[in-house]
Short mmCIF file of C-alpha atoms and ligand atoms in Angstrom, two decimals:
data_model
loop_
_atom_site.label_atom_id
_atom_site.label_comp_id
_atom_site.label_asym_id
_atom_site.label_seq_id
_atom_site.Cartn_x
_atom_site.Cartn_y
_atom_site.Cartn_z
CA UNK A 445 118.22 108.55 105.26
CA UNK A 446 115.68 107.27 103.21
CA UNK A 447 112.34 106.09 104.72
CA UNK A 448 110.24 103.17 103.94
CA UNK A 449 107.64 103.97 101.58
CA UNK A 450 106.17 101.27 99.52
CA UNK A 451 105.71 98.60 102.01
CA UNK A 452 102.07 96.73 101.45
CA UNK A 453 99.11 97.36 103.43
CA UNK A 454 99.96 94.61 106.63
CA UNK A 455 97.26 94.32 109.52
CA UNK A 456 99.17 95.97 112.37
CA UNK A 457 101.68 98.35 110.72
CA UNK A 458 98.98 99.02 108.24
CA UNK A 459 100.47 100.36 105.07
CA UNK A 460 96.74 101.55 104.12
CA UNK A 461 97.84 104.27 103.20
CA UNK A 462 101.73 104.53 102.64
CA UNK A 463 104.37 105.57 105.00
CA UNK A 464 106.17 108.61 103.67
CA UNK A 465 105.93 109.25 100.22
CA UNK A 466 109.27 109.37 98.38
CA UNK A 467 110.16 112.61 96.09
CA UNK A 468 107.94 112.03 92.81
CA UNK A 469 109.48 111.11 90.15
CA UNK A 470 110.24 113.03 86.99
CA UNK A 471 106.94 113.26 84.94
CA UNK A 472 106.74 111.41 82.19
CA UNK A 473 104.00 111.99 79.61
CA UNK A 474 101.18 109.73 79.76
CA UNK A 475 102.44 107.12 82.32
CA UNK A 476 100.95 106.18 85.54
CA UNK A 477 102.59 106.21 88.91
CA UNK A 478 102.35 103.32 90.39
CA UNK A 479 103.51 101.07 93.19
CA UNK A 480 103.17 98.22 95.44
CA UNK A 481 101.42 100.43 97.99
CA UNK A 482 99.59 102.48 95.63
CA UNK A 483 97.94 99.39 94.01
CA UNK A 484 96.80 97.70 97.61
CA UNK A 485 95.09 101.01 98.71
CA UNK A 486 93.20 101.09 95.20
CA UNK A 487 92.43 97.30 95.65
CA UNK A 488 91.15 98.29 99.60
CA UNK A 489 88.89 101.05 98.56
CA UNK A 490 89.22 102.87 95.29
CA UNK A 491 87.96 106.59 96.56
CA UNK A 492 90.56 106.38 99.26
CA UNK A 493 93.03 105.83 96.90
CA UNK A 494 91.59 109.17 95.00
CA UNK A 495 91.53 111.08 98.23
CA UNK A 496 95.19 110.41 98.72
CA UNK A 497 96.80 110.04 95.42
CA UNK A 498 94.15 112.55 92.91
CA UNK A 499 92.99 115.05 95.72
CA UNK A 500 96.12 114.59 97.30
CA UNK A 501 94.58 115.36 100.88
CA UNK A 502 97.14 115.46 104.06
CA UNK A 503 96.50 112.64 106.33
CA UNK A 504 96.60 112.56 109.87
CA UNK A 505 100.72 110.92 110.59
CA UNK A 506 100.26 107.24 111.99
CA UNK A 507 102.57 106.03 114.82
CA UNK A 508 102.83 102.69 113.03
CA UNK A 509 104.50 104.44 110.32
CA UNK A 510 106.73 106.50 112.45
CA UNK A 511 108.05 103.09 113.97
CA UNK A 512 108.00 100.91 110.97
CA UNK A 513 110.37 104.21 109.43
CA UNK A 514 112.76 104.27 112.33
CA UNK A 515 113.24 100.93 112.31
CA UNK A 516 113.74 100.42 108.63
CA UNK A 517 116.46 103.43 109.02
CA UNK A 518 117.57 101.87 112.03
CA UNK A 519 118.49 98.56 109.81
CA UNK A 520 119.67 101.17 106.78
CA UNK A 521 122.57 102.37 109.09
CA UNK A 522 123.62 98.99 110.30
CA UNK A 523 124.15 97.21 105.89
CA UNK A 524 125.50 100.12 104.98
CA UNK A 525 129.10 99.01 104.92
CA UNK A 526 130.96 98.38 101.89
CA UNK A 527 133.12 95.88 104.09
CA UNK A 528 133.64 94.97 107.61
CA UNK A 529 133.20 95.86 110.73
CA UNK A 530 130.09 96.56 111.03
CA UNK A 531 128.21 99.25 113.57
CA UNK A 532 128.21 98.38 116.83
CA UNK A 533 124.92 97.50 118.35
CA UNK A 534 125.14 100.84 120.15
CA UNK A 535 125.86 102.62 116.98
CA UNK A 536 122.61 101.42 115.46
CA UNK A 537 120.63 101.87 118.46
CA UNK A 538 121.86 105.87 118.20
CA UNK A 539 120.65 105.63 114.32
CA UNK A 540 117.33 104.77 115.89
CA UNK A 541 117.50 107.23 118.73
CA UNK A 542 118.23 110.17 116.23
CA UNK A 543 115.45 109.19 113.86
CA UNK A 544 113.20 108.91 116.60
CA UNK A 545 113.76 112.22 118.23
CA UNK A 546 113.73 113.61 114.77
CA UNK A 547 110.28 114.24 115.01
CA UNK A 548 108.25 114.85 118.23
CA UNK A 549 105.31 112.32 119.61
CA UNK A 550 102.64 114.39 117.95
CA UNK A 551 104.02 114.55 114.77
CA UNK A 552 105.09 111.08 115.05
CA UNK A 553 101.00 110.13 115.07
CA UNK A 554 100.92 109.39 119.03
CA UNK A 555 98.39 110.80 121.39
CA UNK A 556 100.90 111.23 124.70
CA UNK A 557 104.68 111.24 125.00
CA UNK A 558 104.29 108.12 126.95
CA UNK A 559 102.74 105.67 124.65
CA UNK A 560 106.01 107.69 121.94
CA UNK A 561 107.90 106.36 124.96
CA UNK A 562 107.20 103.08 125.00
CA UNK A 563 107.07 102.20 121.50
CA UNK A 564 110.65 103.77 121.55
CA UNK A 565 111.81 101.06 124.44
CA UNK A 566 110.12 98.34 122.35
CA UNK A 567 112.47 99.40 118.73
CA UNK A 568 115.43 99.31 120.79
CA UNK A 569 114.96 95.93 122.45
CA UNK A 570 113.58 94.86 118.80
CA UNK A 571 116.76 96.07 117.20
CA UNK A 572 119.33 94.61 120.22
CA UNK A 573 117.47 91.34 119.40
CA UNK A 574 117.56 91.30 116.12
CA UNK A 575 121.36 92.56 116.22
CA UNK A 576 122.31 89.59 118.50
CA UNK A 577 120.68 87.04 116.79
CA UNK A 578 122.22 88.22 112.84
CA UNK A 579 125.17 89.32 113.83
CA UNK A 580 127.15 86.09 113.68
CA UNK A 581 126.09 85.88 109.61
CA UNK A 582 126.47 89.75 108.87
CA UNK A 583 127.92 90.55 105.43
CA UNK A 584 127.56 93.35 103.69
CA UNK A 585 125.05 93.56 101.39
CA UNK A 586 124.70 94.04 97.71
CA UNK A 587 122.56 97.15 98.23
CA UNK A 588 120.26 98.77 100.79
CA UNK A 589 116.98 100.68 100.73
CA UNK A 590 117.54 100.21 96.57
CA UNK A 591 114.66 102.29 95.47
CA UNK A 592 113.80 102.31 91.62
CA UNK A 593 111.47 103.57 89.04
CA UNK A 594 111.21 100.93 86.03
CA UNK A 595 108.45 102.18 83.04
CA UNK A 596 106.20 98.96 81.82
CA UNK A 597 103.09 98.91 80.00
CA UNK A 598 102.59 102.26 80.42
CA UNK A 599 103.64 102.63 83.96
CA UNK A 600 106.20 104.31 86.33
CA UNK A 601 106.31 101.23 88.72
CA UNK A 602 108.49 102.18 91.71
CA UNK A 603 109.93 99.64 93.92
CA UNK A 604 112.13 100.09 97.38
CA UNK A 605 114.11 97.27 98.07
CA UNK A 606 115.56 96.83 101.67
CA UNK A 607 118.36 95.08 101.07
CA UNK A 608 119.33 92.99 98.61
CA UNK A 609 121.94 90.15 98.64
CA UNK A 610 123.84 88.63 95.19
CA UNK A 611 123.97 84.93 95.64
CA UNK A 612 126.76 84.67 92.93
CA UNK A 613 126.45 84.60 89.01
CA UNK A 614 124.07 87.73 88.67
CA UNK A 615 121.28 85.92 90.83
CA UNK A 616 120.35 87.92 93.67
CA UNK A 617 118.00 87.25 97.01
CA UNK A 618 115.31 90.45 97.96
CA UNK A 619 114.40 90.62 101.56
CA UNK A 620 111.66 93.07 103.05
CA UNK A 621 111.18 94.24 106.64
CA UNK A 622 108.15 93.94 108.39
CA UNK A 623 107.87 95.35 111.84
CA UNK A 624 103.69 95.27 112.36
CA UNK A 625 102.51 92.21 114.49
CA UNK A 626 101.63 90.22 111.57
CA UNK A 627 103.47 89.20 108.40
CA UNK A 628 101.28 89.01 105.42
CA UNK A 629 102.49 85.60 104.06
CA UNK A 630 101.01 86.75 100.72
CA UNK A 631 104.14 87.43 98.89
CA UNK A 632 102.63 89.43 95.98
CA UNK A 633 104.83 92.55 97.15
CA UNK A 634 107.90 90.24 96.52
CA UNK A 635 106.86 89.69 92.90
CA UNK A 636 106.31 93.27 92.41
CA UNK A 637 109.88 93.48 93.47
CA UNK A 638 111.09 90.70 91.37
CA UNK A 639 109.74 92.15 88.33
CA UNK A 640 110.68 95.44 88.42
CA UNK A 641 114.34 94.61 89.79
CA UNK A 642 114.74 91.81 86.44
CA UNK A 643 113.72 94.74 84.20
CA UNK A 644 115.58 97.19 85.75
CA UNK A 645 119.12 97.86 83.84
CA UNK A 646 121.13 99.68 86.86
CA UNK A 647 121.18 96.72 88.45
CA UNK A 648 123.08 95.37 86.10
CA UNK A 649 125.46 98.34 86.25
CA UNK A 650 125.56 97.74 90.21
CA UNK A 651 126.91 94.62 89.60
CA UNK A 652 129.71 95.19 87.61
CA UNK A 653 130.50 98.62 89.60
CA UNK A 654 130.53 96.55 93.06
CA UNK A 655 131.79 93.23 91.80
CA UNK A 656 133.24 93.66 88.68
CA UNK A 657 130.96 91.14 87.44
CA UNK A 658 129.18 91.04 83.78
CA UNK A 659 126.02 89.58 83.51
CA UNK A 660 123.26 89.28 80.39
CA UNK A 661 120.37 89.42 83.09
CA UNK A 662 120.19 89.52 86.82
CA UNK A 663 117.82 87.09 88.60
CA UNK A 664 115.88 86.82 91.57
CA UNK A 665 116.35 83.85 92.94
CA UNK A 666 114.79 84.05 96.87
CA UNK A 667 112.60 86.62 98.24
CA UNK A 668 111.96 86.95 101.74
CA UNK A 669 109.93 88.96 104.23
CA UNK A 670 112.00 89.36 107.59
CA UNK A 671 109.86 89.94 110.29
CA UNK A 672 112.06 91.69 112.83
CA UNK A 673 109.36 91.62 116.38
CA UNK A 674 109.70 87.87 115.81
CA UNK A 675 112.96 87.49 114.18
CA UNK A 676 111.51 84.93 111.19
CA UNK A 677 112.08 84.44 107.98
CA UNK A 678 109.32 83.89 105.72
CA UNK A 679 111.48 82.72 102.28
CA UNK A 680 109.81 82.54 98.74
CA UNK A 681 111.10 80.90 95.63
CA UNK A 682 111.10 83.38 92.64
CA UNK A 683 107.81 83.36 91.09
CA UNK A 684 107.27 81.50 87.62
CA UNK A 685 106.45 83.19 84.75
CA UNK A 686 102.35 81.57 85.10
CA UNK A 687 102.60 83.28 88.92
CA UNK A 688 104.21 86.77 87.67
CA UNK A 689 101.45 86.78 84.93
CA UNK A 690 98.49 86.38 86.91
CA UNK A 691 99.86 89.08 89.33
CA UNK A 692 100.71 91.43 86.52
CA UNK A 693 97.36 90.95 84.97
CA UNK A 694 95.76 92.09 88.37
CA UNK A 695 98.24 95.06 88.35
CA UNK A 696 97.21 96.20 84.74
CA UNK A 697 93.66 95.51 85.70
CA UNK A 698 94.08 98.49 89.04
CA UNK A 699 96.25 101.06 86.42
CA UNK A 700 93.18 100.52 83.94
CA UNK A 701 90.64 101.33 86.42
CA UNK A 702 92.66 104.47 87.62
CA UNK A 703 93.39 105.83 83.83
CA UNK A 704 89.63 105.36 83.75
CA UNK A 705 89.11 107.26 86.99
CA UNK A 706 86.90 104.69 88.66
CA UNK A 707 86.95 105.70 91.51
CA UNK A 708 83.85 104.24 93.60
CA UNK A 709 83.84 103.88 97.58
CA UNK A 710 84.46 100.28 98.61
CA UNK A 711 82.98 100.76 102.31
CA UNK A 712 84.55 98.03 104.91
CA UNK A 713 84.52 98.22 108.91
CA UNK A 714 88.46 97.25 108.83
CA UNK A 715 89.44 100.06 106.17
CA UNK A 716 86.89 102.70 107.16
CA UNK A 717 88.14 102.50 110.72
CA UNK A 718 91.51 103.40 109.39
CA UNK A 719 91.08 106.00 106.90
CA UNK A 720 91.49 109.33 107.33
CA UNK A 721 88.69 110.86 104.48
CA UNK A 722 85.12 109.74 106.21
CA UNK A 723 84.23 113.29 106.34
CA UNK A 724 84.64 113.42 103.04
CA UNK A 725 83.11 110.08 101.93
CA UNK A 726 79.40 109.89 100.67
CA UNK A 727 79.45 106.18 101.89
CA UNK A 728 80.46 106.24 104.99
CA UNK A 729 77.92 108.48 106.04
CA UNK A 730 75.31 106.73 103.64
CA UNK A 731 74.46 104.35 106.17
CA UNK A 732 77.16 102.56 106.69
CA UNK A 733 77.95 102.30 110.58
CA UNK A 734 80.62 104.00 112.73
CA UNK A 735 82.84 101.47 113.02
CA UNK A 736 83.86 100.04 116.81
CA UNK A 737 86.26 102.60 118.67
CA UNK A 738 86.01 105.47 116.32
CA UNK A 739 84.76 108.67 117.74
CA UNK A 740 81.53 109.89 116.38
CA UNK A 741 82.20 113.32 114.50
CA UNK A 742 80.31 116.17 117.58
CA UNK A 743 76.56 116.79 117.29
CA UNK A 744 77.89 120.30 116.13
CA UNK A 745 79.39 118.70 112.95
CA UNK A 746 76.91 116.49 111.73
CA UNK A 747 74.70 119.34 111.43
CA UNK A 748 77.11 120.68 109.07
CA UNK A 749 77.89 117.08 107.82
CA UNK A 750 74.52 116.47 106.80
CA UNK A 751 74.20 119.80 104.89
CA UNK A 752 77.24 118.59 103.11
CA UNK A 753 76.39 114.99 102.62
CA UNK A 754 73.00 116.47 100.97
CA UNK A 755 74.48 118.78 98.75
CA UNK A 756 77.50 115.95 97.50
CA UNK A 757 74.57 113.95 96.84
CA UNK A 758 72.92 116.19 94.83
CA UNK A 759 76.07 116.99 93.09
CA UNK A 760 76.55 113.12 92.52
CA UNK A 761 73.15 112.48 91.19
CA UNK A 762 73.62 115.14 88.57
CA UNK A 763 77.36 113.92 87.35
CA UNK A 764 75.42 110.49 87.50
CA UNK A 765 72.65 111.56 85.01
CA UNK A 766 74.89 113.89 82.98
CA UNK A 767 77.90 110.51 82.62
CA UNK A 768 74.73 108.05 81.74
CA UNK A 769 73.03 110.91 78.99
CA UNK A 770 76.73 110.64 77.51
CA UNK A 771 77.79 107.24 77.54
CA UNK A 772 74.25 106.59 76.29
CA UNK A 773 75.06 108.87 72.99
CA UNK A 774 78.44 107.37 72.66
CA UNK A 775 77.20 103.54 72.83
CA UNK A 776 74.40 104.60 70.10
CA UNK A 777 77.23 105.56 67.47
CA UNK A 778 80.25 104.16 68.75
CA UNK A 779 81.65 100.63 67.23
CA UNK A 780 82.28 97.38 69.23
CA UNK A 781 86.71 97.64 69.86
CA UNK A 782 86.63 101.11 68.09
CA UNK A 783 88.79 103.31 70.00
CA UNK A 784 88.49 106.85 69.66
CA UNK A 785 90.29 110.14 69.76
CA UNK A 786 89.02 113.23 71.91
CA UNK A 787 91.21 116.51 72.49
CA UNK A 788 91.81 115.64 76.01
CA UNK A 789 91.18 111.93 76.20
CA UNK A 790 90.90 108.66 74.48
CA UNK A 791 88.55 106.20 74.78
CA UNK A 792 88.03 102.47 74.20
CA UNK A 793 84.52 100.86 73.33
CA UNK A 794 83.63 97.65 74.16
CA UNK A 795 80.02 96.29 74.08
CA UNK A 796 78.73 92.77 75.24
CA UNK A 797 75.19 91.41 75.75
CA UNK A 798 74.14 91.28 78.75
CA UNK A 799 70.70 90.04 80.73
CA UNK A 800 68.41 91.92 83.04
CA UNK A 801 65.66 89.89 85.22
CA UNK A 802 62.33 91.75 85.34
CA UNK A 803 60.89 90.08 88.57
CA UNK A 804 63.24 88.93 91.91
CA UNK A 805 60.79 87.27 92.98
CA UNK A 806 59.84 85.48 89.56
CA UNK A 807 63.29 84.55 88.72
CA UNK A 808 63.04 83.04 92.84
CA UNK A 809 60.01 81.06 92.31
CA UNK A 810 61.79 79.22 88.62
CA UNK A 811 64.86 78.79 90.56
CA UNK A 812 63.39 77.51 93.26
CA UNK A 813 60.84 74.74 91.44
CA UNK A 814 64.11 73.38 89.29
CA UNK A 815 66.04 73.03 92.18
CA UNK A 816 68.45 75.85 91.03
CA UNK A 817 68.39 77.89 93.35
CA UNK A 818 72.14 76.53 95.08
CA UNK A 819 73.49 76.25 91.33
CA UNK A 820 73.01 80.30 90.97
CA UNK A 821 75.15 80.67 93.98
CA UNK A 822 73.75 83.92 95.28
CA UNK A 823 70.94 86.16 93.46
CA UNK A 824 73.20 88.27 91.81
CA UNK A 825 73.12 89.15 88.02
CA UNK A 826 75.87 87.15 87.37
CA UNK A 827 74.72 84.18 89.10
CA UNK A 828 71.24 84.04 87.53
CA UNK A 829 73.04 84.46 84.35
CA UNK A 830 75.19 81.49 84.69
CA UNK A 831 72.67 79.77 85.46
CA UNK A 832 70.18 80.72 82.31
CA UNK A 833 73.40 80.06 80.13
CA UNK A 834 74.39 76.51 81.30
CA UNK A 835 74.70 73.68 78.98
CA UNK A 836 72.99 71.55 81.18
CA UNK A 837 69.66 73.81 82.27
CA UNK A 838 66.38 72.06 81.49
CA UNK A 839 64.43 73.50 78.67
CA UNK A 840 61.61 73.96 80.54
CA UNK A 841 63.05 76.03 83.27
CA UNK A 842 65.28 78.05 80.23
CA UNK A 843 62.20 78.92 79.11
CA UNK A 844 60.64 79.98 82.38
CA UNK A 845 63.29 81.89 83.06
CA UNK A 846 63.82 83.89 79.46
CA UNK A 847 60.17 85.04 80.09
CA UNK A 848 61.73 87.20 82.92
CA UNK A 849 64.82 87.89 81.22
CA UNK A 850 65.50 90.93 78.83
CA UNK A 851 68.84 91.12 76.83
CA UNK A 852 70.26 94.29 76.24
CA UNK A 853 73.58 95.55 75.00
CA UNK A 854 75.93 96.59 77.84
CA UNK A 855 78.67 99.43 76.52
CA UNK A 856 81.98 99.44 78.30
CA UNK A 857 83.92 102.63 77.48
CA UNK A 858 87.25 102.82 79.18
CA UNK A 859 88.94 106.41 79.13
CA UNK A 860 92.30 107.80 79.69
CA UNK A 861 93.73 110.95 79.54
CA UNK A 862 95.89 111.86 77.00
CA UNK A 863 99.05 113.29 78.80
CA UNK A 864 100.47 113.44 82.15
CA UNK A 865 100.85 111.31 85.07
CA UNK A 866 97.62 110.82 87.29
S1 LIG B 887 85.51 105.93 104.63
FE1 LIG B 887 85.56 103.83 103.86
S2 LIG B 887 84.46 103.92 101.90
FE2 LIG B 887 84.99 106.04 102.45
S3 LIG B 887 86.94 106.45 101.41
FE3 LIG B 887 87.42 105.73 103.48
S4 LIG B 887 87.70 103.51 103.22
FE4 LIG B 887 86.62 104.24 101.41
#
């Protein structure tokens, strides 16, 4: 059976970093694979998402995913009728049983055979509840665990559906499992889903093959995250085309900074504590702390750790100087929104004015003797800037503050390579 793969990145059953991945899909030249999944673990920390997805380094298995899986397959068994009766509840219980023993409490990401134990006990009492408490409305479904791979705007989006439900006329319902303790009411998954499944022309085939139905378009019209240790419902009206936008924008905004392999280290006690790479990662051992319950790597490692942390510095400072000595020469002869055409890449130019503030504690004192200081928000570049370029600043502060400030031209060149999926 198919396994869960693409569900977001929830606080207990954590989807930092993907359950299972799915077989990848055919290659196609010069699109990105992408994904629900794939997209929150870039948003959570963009080198993570490298370490996974580029480097493609093995993870440690998590037991959250090992549930989360059985479950979901658990639920797979039960909808997959093409008409009544359904399983009995002890039928799906065995689906979960033989999923579970599938794989043993190691490789299922516990540390003892008890704790395996007792997560087991918890599924099936999960499962008998949730059976009891459906079973008076089940029906079977349009389609179950409906995974597909839809290209748009230069991606391979890939979308698993759990189950999904046709409310009549072509307009269908999507629901999602959760099984972690929290639901994220955030339903930006669900308009990943809705988008993809609208574009998607098997669907369309699906329908007429299952219902002998003809439609022009099929339509989401509910989506729906199920939480199944709770038993609620957490329904969503289909997005509008303003709310799909903005979410698409923020998806096309991720792909761009993958194509142009941007791939800096977005340090956070929450993610860090989770991830699997902080040998690996420069910032996490630049500084930032050991977050709470994670052992400390042995004194015999950091000896070797700190060897290696030196020489990936080195090696960063160098790529650092090299990348800057080379955008520099393109920005001096490229053209504002020229693109241009290497062997290997492409690469889009972009420049922009920007300022730079000679003295902190200057641009403190002007703030601070017009009263500005609250209007700039927080010291940062951007905030300063606002506040030097609002209608409304008084001249005489403008002025004090343009004899800190130095404009320069700020180059933006956004690369991608020319073939093959990343
Ligand atoms: S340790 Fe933290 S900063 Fe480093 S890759 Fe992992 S999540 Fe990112």
């Amino acid at each position: 059976m198919k396994k869960k793969n693409n569900e977001a990145a929830p606080a207990a059953d954590q989807g930092l970093f993907g359950a299972l991945l799915p077989p990848a899909p055919a290659k196609k030249s010069g699109l990105l694979s992408f994904s629900y999944s794939k997209m929150s673990l870039y948003e959570e920390c963009p080198l993570k998402y490298k370490f996974k997805y580029i480097d493609k380094i093995k993870e440690e298995p998590k037991f959250y995913f090992a549930f989360g899986n059985s479950i979901h397959t658990a639920l797979e068994f039960l909808y997959s009728v093409k008409a009544p009766p359904f399983p009995s509840l002890e039928e799906t219980l065995d689906a979960f049983r033989r999923d579970w023993n599938a794989k043993s409490y190691l490789e299922k990401g516990y540390r003892t055979q008890q704790r395996s134990d007792q997560d087991y006990e918890k599924g099936a009492a999960m499962l008998k509840a949730y059976y009891e408490h459906n079973q008076a409305r089940f029906k079977p479904p349009f389609l179950v665990e409906y995974s597909t791979d839809v290209e748009v705007d230069g991606l391979l989006v890939r979308t698993i559906s759990d189950r999904i439900e046709h409310l009549g006329a072509g307009e269908i319902a999507i629901i999602d499992y959760k099984t972690g303790k929290d639901v994220k009411r955030q339903p930006l998954q669900l308009y990943m889903y809705q988008k993809i499944n609208e574009m998607d022309p098997r669907l369309k085939e699906k329908l007429a093959e299952t219902y002998g139905l003809r439609v022009s378009a099929v339509k989401v019209r509910q989506l729906l995250y199920y939480h199944v240790p709770t038993l609620k419902e957490y329904p969503f009206p289909r997005a509008d085309d303003k709310e799909i936008g903005s979410f698409w924008d923020r998806v096309l905004g991720v792909a761009e900074s993958i194509k142009g392999l941007k791939f800096d280290p977005t340090p956070a006690d929450q993610a860090c504590s989770w991830c699997d790479f902080k040998s690996l990662c420069p910032a996490f051992f630049g500084g930032h702390p050991h977050p709470a319950g994670q052992p400390s790597a042995s004194t015999e490692n950091i000896e070797a750790l700190v060897d290696r942390y030196g020489q990936l510095k080195e090696k960063m400072a160098d790529l650092q100087a090299q990348l800057d000595k080379v955008a520099e020469s393109i920005a001096g002869s490229a053209r504002d929104g020229a693109e241009y055409d290497g062997s290997q890449y492409t690469a889009q130019v972009k420049k922009s004015s920007k300022w730079e503030f000679r003295d902190r504690e200057a641009v403190i004192t002007v703030l601070n003797k017009f009263n500005l200081y609250q209007k700039a928000l927080s010291l940062t570049l951007t905030g300063i800037t606002n506040v030097l370029e609002s209608d409304d600043l008084p001249d005489e502060a403008r002025k004090k503050l343009l004899e800190q400030a130095v404009k320069r031209t700020a180059t933006e060149i956004k690369v991608a390579k020319k073939e093959g999926l990343i």
